[in-house]
PDB file of C-alpha atoms in Angstrom:
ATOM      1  CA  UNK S   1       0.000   0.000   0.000  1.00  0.00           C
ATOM      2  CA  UNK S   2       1.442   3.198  -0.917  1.00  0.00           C
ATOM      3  CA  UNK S   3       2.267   6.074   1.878  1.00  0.00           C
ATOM      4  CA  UNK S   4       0.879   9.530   1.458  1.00  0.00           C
ATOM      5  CA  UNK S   5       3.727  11.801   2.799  1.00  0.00           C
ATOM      6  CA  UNK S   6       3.101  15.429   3.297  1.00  0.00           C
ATOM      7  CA  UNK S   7       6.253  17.738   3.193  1.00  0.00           C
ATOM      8  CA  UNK S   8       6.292  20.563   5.671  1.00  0.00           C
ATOM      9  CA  UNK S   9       9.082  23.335   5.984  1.00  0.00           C
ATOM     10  CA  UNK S  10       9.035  26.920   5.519  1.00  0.00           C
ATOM     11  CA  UNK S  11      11.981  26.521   3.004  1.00  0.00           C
ATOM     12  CA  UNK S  12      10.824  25.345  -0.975  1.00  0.00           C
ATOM     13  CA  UNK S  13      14.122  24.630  -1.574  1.00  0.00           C
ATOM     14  CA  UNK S  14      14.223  22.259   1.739  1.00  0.00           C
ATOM     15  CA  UNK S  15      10.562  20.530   0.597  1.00  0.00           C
ATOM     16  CA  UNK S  16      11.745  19.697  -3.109  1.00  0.00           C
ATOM     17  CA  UNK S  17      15.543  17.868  -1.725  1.00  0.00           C
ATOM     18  CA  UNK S  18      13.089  15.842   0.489  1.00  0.00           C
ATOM     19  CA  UNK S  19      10.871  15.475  -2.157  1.00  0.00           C
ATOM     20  CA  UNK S  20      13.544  14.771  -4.803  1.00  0.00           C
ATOM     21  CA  UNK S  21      14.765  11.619  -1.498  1.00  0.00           C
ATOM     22  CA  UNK S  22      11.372  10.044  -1.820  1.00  0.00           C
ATOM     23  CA  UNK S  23       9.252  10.086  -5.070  1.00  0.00           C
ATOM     24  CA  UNK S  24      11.884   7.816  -6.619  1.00  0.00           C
ATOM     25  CA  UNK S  25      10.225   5.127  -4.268  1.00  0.00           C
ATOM     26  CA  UNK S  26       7.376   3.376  -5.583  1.00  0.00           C
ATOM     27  CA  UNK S  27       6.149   2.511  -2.132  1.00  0.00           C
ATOM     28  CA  UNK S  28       5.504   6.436  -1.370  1.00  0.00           C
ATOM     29  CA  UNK S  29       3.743   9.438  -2.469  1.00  0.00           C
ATOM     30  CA  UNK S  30       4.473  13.174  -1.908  1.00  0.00           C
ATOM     31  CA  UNK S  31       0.593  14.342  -1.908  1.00  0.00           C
ATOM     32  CA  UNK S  32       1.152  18.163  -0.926  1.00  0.00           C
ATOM     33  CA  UNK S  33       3.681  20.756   0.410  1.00  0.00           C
ATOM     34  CA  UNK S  34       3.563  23.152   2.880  1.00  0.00           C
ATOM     35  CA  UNK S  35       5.165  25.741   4.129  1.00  0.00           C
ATOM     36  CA  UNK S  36       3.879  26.746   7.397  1.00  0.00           C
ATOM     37  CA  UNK S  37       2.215  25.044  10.505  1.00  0.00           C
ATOM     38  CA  UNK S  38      -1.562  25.818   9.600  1.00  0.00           C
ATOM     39  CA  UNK S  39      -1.144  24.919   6.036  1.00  0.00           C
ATOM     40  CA  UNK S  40       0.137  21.829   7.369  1.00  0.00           C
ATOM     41  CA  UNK S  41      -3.012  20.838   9.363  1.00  0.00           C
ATOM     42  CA  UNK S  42      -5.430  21.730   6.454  1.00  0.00           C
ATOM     43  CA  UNK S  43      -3.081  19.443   3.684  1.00  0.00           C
ATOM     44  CA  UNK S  44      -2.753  16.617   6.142  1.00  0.00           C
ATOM     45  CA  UNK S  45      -6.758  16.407   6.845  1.00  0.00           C
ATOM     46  CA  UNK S  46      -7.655  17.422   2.729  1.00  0.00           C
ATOM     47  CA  UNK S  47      -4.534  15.287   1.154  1.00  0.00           C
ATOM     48  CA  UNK S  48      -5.163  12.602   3.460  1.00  0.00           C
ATOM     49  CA  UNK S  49      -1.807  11.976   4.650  1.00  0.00           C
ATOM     50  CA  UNK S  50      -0.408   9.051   6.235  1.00  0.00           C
ATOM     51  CA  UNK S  51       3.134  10.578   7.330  1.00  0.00           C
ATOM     52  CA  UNK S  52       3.532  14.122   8.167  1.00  0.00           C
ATOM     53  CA  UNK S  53       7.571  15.761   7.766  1.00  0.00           C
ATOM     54  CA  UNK S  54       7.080  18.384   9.753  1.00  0.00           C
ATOM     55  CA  UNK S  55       9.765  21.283  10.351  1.00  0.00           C
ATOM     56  CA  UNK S  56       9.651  23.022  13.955  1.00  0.00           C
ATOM     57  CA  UNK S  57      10.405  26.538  13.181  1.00  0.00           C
ATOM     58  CA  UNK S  58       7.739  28.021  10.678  1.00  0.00           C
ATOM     59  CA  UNK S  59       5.550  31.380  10.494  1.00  0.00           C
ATOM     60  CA  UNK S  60       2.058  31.723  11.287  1.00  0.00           C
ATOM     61  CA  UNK S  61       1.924  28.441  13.018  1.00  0.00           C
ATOM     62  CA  UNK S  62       5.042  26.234  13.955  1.00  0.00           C
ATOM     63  CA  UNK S  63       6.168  22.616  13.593  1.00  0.00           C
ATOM     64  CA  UNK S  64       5.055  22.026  17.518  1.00  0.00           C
ATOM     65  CA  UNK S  65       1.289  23.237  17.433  1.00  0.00           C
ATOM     66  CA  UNK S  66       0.270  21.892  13.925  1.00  0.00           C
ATOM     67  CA  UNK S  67       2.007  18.189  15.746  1.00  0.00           C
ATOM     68  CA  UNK S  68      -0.475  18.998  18.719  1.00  0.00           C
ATOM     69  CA  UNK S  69      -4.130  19.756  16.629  1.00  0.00           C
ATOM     70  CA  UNK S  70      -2.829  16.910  14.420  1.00  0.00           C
ATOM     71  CA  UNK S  71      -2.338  14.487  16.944  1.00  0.00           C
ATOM     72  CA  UNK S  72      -5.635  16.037  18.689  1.00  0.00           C
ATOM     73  CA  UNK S  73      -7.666  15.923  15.688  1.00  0.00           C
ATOM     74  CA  UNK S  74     -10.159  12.505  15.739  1.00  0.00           C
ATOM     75  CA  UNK S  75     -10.524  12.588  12.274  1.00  0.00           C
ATOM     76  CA  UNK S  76      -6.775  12.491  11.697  1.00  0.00           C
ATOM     77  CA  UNK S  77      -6.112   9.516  14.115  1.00  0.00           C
ATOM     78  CA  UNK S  78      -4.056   7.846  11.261  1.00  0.00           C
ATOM     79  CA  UNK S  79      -1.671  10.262  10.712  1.00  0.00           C
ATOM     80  CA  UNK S  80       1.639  10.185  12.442  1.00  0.00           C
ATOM     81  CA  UNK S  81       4.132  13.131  12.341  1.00  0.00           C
ATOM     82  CA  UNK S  82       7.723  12.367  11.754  1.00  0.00           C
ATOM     83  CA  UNK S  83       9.723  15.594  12.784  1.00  0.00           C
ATOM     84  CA  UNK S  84      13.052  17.045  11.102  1.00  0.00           C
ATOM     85  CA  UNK S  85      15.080  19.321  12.786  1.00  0.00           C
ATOM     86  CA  UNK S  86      18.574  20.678  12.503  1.00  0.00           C
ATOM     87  CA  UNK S  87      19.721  20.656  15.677  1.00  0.00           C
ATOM     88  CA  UNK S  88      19.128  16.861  17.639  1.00  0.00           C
ATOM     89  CA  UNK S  89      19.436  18.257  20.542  1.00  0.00           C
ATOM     90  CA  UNK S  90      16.338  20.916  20.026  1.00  0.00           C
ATOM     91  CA  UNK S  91      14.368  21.072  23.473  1.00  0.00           C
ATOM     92  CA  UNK S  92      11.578  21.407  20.816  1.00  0.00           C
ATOM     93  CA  UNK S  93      12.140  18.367  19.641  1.00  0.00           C
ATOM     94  CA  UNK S  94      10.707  16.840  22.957  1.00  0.00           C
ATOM     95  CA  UNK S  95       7.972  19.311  22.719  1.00  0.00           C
ATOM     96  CA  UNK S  96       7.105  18.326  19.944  1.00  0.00           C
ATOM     97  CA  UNK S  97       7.294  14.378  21.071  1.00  0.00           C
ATOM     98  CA  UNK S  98       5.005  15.774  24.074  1.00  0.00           C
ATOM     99  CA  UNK S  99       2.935  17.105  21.871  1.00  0.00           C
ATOM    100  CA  UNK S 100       1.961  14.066  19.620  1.00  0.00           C
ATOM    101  CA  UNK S 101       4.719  13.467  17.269  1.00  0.00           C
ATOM    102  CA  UNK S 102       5.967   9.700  16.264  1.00  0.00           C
ATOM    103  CA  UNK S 103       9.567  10.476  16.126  1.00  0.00           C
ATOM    104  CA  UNK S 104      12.592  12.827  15.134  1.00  0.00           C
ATOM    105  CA  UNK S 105      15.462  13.202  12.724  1.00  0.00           C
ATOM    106  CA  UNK S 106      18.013  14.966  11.719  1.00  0.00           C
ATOM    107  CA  UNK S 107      17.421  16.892   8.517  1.00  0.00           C
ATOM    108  CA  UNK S 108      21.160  15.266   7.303  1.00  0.00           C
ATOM    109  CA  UNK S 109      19.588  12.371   7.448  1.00  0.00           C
ATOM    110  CA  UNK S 110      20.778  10.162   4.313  1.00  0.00           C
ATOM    111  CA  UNK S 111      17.842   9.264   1.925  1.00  0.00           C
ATOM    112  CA  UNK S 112      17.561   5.634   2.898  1.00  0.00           C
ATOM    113  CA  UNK S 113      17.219   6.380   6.275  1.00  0.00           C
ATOM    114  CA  UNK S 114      14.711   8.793   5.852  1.00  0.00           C
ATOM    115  CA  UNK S 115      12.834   6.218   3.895  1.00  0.00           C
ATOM    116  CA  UNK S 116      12.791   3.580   6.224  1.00  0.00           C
ATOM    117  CA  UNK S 117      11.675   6.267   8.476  1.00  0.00           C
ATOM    118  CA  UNK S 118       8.630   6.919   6.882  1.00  0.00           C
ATOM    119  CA  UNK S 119       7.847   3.033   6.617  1.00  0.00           C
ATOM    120  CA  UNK S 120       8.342   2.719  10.181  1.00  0.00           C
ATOM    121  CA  UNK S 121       6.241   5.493  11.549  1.00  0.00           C
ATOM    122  CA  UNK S 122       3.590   5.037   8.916  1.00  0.00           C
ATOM    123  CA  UNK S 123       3.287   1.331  10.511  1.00  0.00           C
ATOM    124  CA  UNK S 124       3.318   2.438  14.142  1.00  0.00           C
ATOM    125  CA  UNK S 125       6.005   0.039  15.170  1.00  0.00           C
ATOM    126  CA  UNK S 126       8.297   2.188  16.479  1.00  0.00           C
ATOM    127  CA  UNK S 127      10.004   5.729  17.890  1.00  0.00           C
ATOM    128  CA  UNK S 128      12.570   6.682  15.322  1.00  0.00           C
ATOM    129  CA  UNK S 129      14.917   9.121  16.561  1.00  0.00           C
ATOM    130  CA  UNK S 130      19.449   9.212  15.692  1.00  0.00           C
ATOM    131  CA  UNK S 131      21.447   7.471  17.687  1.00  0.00           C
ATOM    132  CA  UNK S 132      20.992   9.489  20.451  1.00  0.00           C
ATOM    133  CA  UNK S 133      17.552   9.529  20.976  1.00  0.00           C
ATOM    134  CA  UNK S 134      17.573   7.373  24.101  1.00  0.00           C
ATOM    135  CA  UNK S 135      19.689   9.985  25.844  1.00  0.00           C
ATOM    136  CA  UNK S 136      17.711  12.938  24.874  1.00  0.00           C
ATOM    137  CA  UNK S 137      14.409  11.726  25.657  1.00  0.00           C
ATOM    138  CA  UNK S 138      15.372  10.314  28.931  1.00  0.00           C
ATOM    139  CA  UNK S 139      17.535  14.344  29.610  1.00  0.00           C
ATOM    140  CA  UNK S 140      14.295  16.258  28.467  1.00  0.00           C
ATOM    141  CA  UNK S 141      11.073  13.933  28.957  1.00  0.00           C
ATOM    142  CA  UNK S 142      12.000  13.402  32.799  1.00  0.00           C
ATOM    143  CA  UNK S 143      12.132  17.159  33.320  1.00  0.00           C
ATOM    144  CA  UNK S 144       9.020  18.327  35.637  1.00  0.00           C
ATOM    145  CA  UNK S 145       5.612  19.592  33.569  1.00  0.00           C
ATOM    146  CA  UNK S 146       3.537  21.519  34.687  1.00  0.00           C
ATOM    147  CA  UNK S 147       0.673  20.697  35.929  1.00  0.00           C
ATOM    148  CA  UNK S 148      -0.595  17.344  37.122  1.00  0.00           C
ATOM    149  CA  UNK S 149      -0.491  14.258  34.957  1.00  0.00           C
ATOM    150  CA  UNK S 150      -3.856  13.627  33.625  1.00  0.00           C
ATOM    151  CA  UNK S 151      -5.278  10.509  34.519  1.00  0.00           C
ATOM    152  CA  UNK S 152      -4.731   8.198  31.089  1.00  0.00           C
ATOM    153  CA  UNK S 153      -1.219   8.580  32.591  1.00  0.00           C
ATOM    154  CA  UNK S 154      -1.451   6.715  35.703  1.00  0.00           C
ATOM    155  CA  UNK S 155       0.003   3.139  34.718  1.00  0.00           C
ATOM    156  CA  UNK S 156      -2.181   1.267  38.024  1.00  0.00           C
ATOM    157  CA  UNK S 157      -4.079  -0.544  34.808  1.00  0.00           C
ATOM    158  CA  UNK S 158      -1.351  -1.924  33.460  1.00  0.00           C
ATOM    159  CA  UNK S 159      -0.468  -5.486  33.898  1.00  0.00           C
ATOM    160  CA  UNK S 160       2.910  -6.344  35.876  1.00  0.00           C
ATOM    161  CA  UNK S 161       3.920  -7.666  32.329  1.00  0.00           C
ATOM    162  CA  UNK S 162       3.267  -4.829  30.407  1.00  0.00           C
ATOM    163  CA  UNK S 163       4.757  -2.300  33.046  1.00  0.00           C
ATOM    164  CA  UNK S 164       7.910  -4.379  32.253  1.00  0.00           C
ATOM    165  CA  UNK S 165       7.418  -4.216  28.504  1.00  0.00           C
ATOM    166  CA  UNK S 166       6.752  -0.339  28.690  1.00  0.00           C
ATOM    167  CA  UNK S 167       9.875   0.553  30.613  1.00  0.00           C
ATOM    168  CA  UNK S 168      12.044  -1.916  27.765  1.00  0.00           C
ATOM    169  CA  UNK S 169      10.247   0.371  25.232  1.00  0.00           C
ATOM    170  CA  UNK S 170      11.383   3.304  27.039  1.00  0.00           C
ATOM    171  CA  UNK S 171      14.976   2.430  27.115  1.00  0.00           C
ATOM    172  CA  UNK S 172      14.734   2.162  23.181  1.00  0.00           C
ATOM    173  CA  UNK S 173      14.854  -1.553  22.817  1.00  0.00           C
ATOM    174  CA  UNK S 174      12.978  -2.714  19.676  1.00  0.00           C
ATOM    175  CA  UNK S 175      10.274  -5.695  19.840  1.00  0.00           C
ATOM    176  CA  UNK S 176      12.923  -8.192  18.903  1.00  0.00           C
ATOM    177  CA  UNK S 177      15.254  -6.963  21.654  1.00  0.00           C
ATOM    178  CA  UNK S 178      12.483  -7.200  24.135  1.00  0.00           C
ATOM    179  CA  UNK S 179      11.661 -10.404  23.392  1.00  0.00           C
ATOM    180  CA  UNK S 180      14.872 -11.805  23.312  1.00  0.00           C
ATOM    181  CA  UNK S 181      15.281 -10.704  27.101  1.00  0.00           C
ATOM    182  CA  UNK S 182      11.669 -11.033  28.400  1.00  0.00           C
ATOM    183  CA  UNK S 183      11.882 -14.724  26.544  1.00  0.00           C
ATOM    184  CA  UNK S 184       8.937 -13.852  24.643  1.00  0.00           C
ATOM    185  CA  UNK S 185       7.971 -13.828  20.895  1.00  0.00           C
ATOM    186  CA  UNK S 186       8.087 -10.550  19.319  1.00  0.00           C
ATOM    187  CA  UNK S 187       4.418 -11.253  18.498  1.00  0.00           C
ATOM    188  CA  UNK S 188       3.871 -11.584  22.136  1.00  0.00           C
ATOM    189  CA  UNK S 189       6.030  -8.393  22.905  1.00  0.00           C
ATOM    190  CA  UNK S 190       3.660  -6.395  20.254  1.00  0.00           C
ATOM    191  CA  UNK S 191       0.468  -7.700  22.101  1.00  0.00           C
ATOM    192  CA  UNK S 192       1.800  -6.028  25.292  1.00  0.00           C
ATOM    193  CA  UNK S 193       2.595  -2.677  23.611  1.00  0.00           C
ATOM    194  CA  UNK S 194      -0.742  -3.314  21.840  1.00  0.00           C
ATOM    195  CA  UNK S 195      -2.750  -3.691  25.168  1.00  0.00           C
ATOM    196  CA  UNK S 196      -0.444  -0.922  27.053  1.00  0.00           C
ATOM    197  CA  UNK S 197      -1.074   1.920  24.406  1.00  0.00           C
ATOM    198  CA  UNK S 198      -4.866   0.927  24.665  1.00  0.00           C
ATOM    199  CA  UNK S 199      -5.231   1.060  28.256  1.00  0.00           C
ATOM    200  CA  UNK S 200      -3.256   4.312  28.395  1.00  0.00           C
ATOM    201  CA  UNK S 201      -5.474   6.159  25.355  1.00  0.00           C
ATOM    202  CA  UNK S 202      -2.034   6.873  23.336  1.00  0.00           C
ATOM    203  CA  UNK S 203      -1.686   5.800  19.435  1.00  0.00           C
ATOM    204  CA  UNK S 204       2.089   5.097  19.027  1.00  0.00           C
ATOM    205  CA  UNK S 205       5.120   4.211  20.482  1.00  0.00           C
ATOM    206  CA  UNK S 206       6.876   7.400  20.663  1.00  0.00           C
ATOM    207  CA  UNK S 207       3.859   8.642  23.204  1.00  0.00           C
ATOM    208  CA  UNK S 208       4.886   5.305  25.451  1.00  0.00           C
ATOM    209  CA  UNK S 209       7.944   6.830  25.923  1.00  0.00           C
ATOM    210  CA  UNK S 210       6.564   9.691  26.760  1.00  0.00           C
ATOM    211  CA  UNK S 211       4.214   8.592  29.646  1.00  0.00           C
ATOM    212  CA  UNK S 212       7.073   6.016  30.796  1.00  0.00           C
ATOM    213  CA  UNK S 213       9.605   9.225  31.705  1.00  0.00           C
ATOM    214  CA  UNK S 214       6.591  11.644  32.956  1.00  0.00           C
ATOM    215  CA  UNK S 215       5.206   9.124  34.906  1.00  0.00           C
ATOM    216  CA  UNK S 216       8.669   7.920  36.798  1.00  0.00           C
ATOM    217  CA  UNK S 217       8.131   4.216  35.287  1.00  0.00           C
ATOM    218  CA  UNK S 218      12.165   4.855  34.196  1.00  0.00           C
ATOM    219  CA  UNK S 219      14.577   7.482  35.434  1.00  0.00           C
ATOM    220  CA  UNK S 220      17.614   9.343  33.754  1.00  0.00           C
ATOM    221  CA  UNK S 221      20.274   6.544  34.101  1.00  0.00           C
ATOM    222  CA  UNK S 222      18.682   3.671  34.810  1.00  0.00           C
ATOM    223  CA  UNK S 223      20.103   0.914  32.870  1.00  0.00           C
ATOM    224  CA  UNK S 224      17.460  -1.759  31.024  1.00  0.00           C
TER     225      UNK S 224
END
């Protein structure tokens, strides 16, 4: 099934390299451009997007708040939102994570990289980030927000099993990794994250890791 990718950045020159990346691949369609925040929302709703490349700094609306009425948005449930940035270590990156995104990179990201990218978060499977994601999530997400976490965030529904499974998740160990050390299939591993995302009300992995670092389930420097 093909993926309808919408590119986002205030730069045309930025849109068509990305663009010139991934038309060549059968597998994926460019369906629109834009080149701020708001135009973003209305193109992924009217283009029907499946994967959003969204840029954080734009006019009239940036990368961060078109992430949040996307992710907000019922009748955009299937849309994930695969930020680029140009600096990694971006505290709007996590922001932007907070706010409903599937997942980061780099905007030096080689082509086949970005591809598989847009695969992955189109699929759900997993948090796609650089190298360094672990690090970054666990320096920013575990920072105090404000106000109280709402109540999808309290884990007390969670199975003992799934608890376990989240925190793996959190450390940025991939289905096959969990399984491997829970000595579980990775079918059995997705069931968990399955079950876990339903219980909590979130639609992808990327907002797991989220709720494991807000909600103290894993710490800065704990070890999996």
């Amino acid at each position: 099934m093909t993926i309808r990718v919408l590119l986002v950045d205030d730069q045309p020159l930025i849109r068509a390299g990305f663009r010139m990346f991934v038309e060549p691949d059968p597998e994926v369609e460019v369906v629109g451009e834009a080149g701020t925040g708001r135009e973003a929302v209305e193109l992924a709703r009217s283009a029907r997007a499946d994967v959003v490349l969204m840029d954080i700094r734009m006019p009239d609306m940036d990368g961060i708040e078109a992430t949040r009425l996307i992710a907000a948005a019922d009748d955009l449930a299937g849309v994930r939102v695969l930020v680029l940035t140009t600096f990694e270590n971006d505290d709007n990156v996590v922001l932007a994570l907070r706010a409903g995104a599937s997942g980061f990179l780099g905007k030096h990201v080689d082509p086949a990289d970005l591809l598989h990218a847009i695969r992955v978060v189109a699929a759900g499977e997993a948090l796609l980030s650089p190298a360094a994601t672990r690090g970054l999530v666990s320096r920013f997400l575990s920072q105090p927000v404000p106000n109280a976490l709402p109540a999808a965030l309290e884990l007390g529904g969670l199975t003992e099993r799934e608890r376990e499974v989240l925190a793996l998740v959190a450390y940025g160990l991939s289905n096959e990794e969990i399984a491997e050390r829970l000595y579980l299939s990775p079918l059995t591993v997705k069931t968990h994250i399955n079950r876990a995302m339903s219980k909590l009300g979130v639609r992808d992995r990327a907002q797991l890791v989220v709720i494991a670092y807000q909600s103290g389930l894993v710490r800065p420097g704990d070890q999996p």
